[in-house]
Short mmCIF file of N, CA, C and O in Angstrom, two decimals:
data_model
loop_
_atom_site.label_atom_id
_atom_site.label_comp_id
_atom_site.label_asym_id
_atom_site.label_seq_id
_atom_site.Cartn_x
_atom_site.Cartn_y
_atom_site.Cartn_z
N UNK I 1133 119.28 23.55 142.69
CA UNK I 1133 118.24 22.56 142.84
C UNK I 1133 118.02 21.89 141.49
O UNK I 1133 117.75 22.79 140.69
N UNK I 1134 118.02 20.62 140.84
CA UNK I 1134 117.61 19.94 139.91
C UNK I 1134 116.57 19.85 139.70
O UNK I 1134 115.69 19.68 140.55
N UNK I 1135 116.39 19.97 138.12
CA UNK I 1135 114.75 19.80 138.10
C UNK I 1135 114.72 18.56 137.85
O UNK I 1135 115.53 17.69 137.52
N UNK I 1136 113.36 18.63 138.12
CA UNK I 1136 112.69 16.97 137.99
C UNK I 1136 112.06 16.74 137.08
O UNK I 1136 111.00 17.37 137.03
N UNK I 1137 112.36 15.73 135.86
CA UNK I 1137 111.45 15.44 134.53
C UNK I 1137 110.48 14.35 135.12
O UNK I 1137 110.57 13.36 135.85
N UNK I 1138 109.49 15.04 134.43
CA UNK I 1138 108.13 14.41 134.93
C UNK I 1138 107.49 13.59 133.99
O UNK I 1138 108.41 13.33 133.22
N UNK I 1139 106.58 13.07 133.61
CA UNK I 1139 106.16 11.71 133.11
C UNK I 1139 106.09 12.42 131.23
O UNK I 1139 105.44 11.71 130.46
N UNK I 1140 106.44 13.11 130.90
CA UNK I 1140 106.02 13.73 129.39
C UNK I 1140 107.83 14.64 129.35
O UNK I 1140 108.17 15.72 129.83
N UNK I 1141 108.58 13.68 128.60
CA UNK I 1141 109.73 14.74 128.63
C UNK I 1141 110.27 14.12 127.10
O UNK I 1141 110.11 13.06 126.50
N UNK I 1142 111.05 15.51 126.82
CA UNK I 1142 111.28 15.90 125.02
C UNK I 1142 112.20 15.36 124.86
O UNK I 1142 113.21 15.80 125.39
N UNK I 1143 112.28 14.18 124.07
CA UNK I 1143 113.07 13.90 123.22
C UNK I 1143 113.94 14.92 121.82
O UNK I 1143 113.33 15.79 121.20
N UNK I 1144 115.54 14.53 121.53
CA UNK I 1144 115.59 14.69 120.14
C UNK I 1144 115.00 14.20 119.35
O UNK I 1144 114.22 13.25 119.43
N UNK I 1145 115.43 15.09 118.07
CA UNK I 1145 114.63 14.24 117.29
C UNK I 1145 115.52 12.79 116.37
O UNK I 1145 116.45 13.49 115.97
N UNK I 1146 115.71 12.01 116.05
CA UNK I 1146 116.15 11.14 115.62
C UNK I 1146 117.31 11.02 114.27
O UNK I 1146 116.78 10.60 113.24
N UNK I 1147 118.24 11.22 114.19
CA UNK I 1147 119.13 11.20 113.02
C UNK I 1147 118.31 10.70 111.15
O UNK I 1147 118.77 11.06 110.07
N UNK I 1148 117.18 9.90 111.35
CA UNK I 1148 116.58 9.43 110.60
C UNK I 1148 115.27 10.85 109.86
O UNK I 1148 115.03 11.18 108.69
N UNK I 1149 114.60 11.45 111.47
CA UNK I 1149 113.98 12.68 111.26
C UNK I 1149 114.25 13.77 110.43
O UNK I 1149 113.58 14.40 109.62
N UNK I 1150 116.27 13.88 111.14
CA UNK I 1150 116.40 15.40 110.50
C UNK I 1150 116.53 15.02 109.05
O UNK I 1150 115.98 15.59 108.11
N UNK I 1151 117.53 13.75 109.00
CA UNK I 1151 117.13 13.30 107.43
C UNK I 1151 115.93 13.78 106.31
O UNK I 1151 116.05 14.23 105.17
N UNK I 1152 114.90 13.53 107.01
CA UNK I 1152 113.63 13.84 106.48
C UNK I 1152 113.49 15.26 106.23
O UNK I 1152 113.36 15.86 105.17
N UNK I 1153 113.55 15.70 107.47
CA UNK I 1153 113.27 16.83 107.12
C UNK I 1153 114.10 17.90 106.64
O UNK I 1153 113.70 19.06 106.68
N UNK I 1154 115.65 17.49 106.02
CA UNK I 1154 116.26 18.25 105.66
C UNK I 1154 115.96 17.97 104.09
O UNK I 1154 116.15 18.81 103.22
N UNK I 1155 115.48 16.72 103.86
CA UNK I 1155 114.54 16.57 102.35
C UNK I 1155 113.97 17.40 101.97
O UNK I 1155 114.07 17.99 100.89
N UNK I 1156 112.96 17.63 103.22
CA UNK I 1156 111.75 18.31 102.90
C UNK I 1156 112.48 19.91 102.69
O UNK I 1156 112.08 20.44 101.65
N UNK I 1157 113.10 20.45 103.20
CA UNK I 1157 113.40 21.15 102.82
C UNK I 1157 114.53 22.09 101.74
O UNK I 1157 114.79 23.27 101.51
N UNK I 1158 114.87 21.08 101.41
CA UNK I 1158 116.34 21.02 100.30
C UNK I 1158 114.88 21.13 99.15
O UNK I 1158 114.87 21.93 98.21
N UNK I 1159 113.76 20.20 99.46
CA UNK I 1159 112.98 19.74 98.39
C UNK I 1159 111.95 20.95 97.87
O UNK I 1159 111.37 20.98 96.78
N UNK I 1160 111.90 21.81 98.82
CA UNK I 1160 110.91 23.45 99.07
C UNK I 1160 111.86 24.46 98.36
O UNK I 1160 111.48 25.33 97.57
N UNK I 1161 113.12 24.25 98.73
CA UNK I 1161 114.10 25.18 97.39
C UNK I 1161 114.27 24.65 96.54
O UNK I 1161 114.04 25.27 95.49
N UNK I 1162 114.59 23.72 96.46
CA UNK I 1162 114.77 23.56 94.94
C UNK I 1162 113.53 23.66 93.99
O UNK I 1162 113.65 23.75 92.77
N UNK I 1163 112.59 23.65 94.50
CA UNK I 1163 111.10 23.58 93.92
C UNK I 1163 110.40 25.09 93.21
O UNK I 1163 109.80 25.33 92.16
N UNK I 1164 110.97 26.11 94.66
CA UNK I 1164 111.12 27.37 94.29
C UNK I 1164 112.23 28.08 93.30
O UNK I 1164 112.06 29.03 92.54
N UNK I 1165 113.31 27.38 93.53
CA UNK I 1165 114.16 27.99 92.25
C UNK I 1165 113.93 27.61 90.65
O UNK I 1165 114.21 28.22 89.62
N UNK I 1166 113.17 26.08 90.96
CA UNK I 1166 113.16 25.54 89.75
C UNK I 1166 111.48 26.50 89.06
O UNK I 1166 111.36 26.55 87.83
N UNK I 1167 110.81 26.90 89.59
CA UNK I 1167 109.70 28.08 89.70
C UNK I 1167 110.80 29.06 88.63
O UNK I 1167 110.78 29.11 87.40
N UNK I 1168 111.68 29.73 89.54
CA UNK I 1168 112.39 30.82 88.92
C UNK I 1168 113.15 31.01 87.45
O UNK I 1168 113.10 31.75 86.47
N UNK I 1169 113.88 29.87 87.94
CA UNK I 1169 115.01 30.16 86.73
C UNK I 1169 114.19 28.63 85.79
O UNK I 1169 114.49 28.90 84.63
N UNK I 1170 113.62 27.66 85.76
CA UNK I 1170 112.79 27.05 84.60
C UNK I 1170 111.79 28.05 83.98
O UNK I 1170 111.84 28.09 82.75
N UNK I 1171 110.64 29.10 84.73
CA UNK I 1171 109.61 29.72 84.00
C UNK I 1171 110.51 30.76 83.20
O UNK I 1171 110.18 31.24 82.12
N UNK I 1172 111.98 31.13 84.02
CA UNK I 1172 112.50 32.04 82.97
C UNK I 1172 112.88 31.54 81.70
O UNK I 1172 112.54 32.04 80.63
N UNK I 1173 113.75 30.35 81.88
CA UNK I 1173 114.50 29.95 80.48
C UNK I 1173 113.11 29.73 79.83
O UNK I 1173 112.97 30.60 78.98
N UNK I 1174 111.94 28.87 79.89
CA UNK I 1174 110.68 28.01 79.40
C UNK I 1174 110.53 29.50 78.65
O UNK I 1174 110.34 29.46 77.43
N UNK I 1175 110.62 30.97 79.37
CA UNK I 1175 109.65 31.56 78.64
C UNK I 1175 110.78 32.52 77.76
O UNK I 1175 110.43 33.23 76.82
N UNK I 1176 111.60 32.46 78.04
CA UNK I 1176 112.53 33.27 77.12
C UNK I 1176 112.61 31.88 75.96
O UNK I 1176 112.63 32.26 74.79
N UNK I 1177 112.64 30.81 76.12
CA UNK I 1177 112.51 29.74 74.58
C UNK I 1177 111.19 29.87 73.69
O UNK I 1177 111.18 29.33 72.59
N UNK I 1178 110.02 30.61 74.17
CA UNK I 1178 108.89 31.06 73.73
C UNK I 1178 107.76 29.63 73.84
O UNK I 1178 106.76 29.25 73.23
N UNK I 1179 108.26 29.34 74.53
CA UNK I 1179 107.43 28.19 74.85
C UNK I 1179 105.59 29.30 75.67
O UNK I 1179 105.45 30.43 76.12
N UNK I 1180 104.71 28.19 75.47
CA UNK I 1180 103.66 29.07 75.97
C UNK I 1180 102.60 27.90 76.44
O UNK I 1180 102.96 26.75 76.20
N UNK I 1181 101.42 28.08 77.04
CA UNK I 1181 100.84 27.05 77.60
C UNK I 1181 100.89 25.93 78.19
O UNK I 1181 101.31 25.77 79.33
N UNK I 1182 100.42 24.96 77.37
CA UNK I 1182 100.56 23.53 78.13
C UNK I 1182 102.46 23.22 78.37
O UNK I 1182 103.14 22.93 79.35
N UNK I 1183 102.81 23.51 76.60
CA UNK I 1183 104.39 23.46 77.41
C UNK I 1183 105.48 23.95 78.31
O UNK I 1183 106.50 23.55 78.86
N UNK I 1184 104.61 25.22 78.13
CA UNK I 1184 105.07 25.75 79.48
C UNK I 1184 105.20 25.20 80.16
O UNK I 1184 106.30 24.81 80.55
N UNK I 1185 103.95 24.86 80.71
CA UNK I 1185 103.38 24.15 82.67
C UNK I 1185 104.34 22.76 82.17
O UNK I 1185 105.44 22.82 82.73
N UNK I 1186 104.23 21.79 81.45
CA UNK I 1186 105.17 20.81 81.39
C UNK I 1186 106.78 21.05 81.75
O UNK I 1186 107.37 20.47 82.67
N UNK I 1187 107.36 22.02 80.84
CA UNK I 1187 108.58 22.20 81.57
C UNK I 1187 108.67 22.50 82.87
O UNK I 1187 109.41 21.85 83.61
N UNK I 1188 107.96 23.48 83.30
CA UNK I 1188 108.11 23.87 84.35
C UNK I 1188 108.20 22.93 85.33
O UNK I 1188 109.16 22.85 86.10
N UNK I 1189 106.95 22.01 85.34
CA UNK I 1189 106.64 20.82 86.22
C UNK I 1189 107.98 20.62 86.32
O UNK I 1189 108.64 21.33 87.08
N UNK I 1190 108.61 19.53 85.47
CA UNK I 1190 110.09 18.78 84.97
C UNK I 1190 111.21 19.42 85.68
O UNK I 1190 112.08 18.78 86.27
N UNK I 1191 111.17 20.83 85.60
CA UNK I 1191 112.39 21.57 86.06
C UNK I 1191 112.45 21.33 87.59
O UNK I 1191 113.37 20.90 88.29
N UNK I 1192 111.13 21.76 87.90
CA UNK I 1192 110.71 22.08 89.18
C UNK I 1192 111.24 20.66 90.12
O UNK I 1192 111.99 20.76 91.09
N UNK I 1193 110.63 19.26 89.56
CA UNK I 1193 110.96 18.00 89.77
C UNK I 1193 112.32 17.86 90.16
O UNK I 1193 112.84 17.53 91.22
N UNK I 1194 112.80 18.21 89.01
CA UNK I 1194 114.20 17.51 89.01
C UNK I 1194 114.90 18.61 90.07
O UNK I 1194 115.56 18.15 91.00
N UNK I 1195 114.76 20.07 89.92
CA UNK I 1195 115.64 20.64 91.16
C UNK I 1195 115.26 20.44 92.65
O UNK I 1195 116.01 20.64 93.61
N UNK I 1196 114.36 20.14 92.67
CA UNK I 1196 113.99 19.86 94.49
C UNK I 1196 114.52 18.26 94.34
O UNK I 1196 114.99 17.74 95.34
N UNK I 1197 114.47 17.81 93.61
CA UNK I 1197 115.17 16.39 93.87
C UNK I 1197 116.33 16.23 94.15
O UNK I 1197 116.98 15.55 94.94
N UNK I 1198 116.58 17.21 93.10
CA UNK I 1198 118.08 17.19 93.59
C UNK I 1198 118.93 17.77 94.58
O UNK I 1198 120.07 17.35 94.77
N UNK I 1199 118.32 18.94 95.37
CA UNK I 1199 118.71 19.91 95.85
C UNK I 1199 118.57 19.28 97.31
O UNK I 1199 119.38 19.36 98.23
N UNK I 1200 117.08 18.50 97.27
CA UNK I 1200 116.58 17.58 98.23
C UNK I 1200 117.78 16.88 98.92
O UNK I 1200 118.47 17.10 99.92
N UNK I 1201 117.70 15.46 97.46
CA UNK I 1201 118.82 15.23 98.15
C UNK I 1201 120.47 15.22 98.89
O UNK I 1201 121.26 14.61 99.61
N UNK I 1202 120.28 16.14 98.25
CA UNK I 1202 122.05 16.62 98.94
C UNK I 1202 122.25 17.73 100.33
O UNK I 1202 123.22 18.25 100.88
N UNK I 1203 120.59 17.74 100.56
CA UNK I 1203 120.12 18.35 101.96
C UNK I 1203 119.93 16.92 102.69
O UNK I 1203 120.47 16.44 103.68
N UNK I 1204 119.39 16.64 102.19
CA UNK I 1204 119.32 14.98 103.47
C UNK I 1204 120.40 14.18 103.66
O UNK I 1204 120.47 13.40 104.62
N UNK I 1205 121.43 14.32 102.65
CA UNK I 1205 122.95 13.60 102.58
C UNK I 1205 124.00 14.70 103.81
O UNK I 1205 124.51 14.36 104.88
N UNK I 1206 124.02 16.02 103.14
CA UNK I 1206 124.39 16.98 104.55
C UNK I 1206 124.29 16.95 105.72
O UNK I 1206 125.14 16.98 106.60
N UNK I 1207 122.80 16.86 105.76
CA UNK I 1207 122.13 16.54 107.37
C UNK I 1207 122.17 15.14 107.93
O UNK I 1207 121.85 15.02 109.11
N UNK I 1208 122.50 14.09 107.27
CA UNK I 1208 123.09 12.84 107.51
C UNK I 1208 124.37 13.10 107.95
O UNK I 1208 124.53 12.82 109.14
N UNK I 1209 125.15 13.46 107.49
CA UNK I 1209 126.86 13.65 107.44
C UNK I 1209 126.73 14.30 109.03
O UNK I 1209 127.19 13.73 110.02
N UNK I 1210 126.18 15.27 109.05
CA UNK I 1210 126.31 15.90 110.56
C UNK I 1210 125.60 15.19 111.63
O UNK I 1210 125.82 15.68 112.74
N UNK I 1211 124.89 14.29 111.63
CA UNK I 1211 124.15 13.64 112.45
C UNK I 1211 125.20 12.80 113.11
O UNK I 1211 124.89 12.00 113.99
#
């Protein structure tokens, strides 16, 4: 017996979406590693306080950016 889709039925989600959201998440690791291995090097250079949190920021930036994008370029490629 076939079912019958009724007035509310699920779409995929859009090649443009997973894009996004493979950002978002390329952008959540890299954010966390840049956490890891920036507070390590920042603090093994004896850096302390404000420059700390500055590198860190920077590291943090630049690896979810980057990590970002080559998750949304992946998840493009397979789309």
């Amino acid at each position: 017996m076939p079912v019958t889709t009724g007035m509310y039925q699920q779409h995929a989600p859009s090649c443009w979406d997973r894009m996004k959201f493979g950002f978002m998440v390329g952008f959540s690791v890299g954010v966390a590693s840049g956490i890891i291995f920036g507070g390590y090097s920042a603090y093994r250079y004896g850096l302390r306080g404000k420059e700390l949190i500055n590198n860190m920021g920077k590291t943090m930036l630049q690896g979810g950016g980057t990590f970002g994008t080559f998750m949304a370029i992946g998840t493009g490629i397979r789309c």
